[in-house]
Short mmCIF file of C-alpha atoms and ligand atoms in Angstrom, two decimals:
data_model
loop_
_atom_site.label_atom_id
_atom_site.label_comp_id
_atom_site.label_asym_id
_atom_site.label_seq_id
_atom_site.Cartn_x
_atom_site.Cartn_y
_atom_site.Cartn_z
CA UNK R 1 0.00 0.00 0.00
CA UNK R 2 1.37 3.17 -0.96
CA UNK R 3 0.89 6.51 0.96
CA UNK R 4 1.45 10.15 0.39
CA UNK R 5 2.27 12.50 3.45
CA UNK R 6 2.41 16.02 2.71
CA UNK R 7 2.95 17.39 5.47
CA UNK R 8 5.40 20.47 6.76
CA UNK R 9 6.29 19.46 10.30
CA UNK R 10 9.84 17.75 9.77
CA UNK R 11 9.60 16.10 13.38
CA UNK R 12 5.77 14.71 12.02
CA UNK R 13 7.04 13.52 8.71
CA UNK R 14 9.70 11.79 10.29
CA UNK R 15 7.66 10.13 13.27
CA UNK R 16 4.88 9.35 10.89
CA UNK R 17 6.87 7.58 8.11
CA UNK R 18 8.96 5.82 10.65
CA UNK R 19 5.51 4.15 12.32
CA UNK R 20 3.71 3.96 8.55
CA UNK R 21 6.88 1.47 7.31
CA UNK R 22 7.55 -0.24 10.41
CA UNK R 23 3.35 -1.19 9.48
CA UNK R 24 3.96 -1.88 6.06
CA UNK R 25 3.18 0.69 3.95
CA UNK R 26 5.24 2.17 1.56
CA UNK R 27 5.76 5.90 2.33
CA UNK R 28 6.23 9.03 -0.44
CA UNK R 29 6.61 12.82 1.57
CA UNK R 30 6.23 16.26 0.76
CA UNK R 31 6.82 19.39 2.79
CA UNK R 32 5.03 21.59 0.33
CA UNK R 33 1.64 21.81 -1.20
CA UNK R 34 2.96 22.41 -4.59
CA UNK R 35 5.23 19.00 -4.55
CA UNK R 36 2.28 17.55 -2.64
CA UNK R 37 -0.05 18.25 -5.29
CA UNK R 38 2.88 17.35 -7.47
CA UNK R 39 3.38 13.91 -6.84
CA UNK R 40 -0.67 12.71 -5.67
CA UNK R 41 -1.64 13.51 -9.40
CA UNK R 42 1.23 12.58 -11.35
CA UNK R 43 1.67 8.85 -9.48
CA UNK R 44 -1.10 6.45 -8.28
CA UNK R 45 -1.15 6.70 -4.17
CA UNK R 46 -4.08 4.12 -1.93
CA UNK R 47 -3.84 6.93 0.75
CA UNK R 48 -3.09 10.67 1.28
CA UNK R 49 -2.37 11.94 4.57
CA UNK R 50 -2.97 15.70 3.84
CA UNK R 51 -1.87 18.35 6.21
CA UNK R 52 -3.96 21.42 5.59
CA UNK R 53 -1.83 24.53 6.69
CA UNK R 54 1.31 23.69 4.15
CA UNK R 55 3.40 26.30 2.17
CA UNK R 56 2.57 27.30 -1.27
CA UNK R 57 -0.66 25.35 -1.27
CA UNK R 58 -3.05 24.24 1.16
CA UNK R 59 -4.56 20.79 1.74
CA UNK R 60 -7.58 22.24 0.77
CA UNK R 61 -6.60 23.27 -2.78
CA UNK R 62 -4.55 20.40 -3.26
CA UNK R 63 -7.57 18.04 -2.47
CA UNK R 64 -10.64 19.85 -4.02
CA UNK R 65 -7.74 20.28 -7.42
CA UNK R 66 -7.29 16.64 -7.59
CA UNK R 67 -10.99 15.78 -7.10
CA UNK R 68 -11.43 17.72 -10.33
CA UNK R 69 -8.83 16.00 -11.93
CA UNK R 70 -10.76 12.88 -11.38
CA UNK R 71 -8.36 11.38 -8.72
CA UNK R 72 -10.43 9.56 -6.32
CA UNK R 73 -7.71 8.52 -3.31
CA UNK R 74 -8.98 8.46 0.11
CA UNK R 75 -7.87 11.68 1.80
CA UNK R 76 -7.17 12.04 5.31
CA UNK R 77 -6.41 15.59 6.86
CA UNK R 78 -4.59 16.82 9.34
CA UNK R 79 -5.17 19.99 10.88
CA UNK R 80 -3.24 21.43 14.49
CA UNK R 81 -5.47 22.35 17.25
CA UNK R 82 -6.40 25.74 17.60
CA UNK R 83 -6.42 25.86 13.59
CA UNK R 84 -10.12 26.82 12.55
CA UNK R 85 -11.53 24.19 10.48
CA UNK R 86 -13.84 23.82 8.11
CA UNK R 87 -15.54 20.06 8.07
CA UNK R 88 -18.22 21.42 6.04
CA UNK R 89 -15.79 23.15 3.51
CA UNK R 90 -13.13 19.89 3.92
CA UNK R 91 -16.07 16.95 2.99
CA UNK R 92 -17.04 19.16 0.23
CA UNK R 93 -14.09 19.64 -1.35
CA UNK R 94 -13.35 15.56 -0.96
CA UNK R 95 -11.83 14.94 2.11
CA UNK R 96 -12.75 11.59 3.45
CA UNK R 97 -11.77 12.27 7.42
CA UNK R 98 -9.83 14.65 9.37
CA UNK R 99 -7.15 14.33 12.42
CA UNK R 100 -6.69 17.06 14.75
CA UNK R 101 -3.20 17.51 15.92
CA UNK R 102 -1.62 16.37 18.38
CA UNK R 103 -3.08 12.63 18.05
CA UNK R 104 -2.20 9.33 19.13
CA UNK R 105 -0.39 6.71 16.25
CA UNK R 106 -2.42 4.41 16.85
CA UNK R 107 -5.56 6.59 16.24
CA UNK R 108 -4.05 7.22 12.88
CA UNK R 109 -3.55 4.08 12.40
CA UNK R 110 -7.03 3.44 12.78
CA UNK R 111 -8.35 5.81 10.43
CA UNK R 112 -5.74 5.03 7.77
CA UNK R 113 -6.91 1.23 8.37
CA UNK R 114 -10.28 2.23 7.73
CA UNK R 115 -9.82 4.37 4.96
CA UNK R 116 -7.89 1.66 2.78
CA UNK R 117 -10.46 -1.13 3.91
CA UNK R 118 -13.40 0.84 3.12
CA UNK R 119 -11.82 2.58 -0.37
CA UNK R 120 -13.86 1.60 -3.35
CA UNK R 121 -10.92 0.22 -5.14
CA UNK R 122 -10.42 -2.77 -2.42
CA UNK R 123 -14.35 -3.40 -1.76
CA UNK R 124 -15.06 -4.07 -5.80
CA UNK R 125 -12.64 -6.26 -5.61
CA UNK R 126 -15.13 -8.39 -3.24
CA UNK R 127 -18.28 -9.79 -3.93
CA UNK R 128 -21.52 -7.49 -4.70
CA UNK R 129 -22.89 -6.15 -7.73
CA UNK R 130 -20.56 -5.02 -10.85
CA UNK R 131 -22.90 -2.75 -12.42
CA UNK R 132 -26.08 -0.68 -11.56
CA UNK R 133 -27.96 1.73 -12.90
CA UNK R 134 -30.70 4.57 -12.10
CA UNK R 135 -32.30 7.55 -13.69
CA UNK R 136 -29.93 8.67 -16.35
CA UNK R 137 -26.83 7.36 -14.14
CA UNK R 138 -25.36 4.00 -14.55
CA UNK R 139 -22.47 3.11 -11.40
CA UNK R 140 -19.44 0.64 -12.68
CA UNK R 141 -18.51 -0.71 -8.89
CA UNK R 142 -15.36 -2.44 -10.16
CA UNK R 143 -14.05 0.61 -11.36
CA UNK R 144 -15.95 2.85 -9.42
CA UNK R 145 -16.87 4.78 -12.11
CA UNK R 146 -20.08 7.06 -12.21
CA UNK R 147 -21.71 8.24 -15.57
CA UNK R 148 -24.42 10.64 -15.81
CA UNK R 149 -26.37 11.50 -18.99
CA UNK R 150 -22.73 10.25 -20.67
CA UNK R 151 -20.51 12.56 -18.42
CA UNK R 152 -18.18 11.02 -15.85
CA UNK R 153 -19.27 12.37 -12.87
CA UNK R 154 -16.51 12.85 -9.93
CA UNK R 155 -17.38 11.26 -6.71
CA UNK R 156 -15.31 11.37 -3.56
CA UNK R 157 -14.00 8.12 -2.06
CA UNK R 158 -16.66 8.37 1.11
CA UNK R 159 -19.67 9.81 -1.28
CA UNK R 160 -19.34 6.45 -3.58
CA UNK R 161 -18.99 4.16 -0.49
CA UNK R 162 -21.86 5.92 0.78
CA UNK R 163 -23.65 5.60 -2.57
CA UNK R 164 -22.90 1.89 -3.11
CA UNK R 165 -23.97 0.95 0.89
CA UNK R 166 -26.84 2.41 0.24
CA UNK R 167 -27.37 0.72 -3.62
CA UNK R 168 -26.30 -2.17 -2.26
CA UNK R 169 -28.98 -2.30 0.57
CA UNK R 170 -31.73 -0.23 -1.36
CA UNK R 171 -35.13 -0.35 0.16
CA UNK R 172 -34.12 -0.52 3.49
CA UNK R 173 -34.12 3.15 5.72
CA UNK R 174 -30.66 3.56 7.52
CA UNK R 175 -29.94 6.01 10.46
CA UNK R 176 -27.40 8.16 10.16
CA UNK R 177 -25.55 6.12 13.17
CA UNK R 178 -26.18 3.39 11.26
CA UNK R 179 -24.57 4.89 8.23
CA UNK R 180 -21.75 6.38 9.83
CA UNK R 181 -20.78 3.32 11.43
CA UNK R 182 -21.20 0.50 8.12
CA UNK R 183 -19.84 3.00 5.72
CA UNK R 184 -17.28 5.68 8.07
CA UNK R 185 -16.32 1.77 9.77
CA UNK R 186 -15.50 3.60 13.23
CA UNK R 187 -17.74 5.99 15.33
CA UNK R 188 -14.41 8.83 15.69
CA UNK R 189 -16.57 11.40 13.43
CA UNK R 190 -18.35 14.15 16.28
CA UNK R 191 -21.49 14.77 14.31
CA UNK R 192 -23.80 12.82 11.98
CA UNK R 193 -23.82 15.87 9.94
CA UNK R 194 -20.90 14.55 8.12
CA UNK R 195 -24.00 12.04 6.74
CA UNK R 196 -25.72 14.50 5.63
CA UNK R 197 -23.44 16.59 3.97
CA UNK R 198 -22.69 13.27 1.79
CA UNK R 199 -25.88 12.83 0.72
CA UNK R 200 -26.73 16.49 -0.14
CA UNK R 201 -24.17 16.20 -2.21
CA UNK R 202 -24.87 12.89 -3.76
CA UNK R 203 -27.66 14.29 -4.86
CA UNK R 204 -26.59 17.56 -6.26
CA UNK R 205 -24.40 15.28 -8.71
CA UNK R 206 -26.58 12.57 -9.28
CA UNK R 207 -30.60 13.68 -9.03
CA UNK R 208 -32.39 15.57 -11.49
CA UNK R 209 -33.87 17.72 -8.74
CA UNK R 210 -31.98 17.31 -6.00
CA UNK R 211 -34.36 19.08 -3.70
CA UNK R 212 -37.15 16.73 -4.70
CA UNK R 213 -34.63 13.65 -5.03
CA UNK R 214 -36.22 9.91 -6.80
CA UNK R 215 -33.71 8.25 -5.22
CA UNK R 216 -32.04 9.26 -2.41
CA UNK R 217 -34.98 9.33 -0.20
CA UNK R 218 -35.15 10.93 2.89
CA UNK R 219 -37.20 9.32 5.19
CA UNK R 220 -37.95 11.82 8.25
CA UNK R 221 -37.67 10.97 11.97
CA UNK R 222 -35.72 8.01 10.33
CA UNK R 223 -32.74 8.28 8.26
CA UNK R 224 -32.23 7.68 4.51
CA UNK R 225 -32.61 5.22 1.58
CA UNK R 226 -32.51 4.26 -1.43
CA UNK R 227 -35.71 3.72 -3.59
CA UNK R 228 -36.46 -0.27 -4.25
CA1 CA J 1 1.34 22.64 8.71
#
């Protein structure tokens, strides 16, 4: 498994690459947004651990620029305490989770764990449905690929799990605990907001009307679904 750190702190990078080899992975750094960016869309990465206060270009640019290059790796963000952040702004723009600084290892352990387990490109591998289609969309799962009206459309790594959990078990209403614990895989995130944000955006790229969505239903008191 290969993972990008871009990330400023020399004392981090070094602590963090150390403990990320002596578990396995196979570790690329960065000190700078601009190399950051650099390297994550130039060469294929499972994992970017994103810092978002960086020189020359922030974690937010660098992950909202590669969404629109169509470069789906999980992200995972960093930011130090007392930083303001934006969750809201971060999900949007593609970030799959966030870390606040300081943190234990083995809490970012557990979210990288959970990030590569959960990534689209490992779970097609599995069993489930190839192919599925709705509306004017039609969902390749293997390649996690998402076509709309014949335009690619871009989907985060945590707004296509989200999408294929629900696909997968349409017709059933989920909570948002529920949700945030089959398809987030841990219950770290504060705020079942995060849900929502995901599925607003789901369907901003995938309904027709999103306000009035077919099939991502909202089903009040209850949680979402997908229609049958
Ligand atoms: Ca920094």
């Amino acid at each position: 498994m290969k993972v990008l750190l871009v990330e400023d702190e020399e004392g981090l990078v070094l602590t963090l690459t150390d403990r990320l080899i002596s578990e396995g992975f196979n570790v690329t750094s960065a000190t700078d947004g601009r190399d950051g960016f650099e390297l994550a869309a130039s060469q294929p990465f499972d994992l970017l651990i994103l810092d978002v206060m960086l020189p020359k270009k922030n974690g937010y640019d660098i992950c909202r620029d590669l969404r629109q290059k169509g470069i789906a790796t999980p992200v995972l963000m960093l930011t130090a305490k007392g930083e303001t952040i934006d969750k809201v702004l971060g999900l949007k723009l593609g970030a799959d989770d966030y870390l606040t600084k300081p943190f234990e290892m083995i809490e970012l352990l557990a979210r990288v764990e959970a990030l590569l387990r959960r990534s689209p490109v490992s779970r097609a591998n599995g069993q489930g449905t190839d192919t599925f289609k709705f509306g004017e969309v039609s969902i390749d799962f293997k390649r996690a690929e998402v076509v709309k009206n014949n335009d690619t459309v871009e989907l985060s790594a945590m707004e296509f799990k989200l999408l294929q959990f629900l696909i997968e078990n349409r017709g059933h209403v989920h909570s948002r605990d529920h949700l945030l614990d089959e398809v987030w895989g841990y219950d770290a995130m504060p705020s079942t907001r995060t849900v929502d944000v995901h599925i607003a955006w789901l369907r901003q790229k995938l309904e027709d009307n999103p306000k009035h969505p077919s099939f991502i239903q909202t089903v009040h008191g209850m949680g979402y679904k997908f229609a049958a």
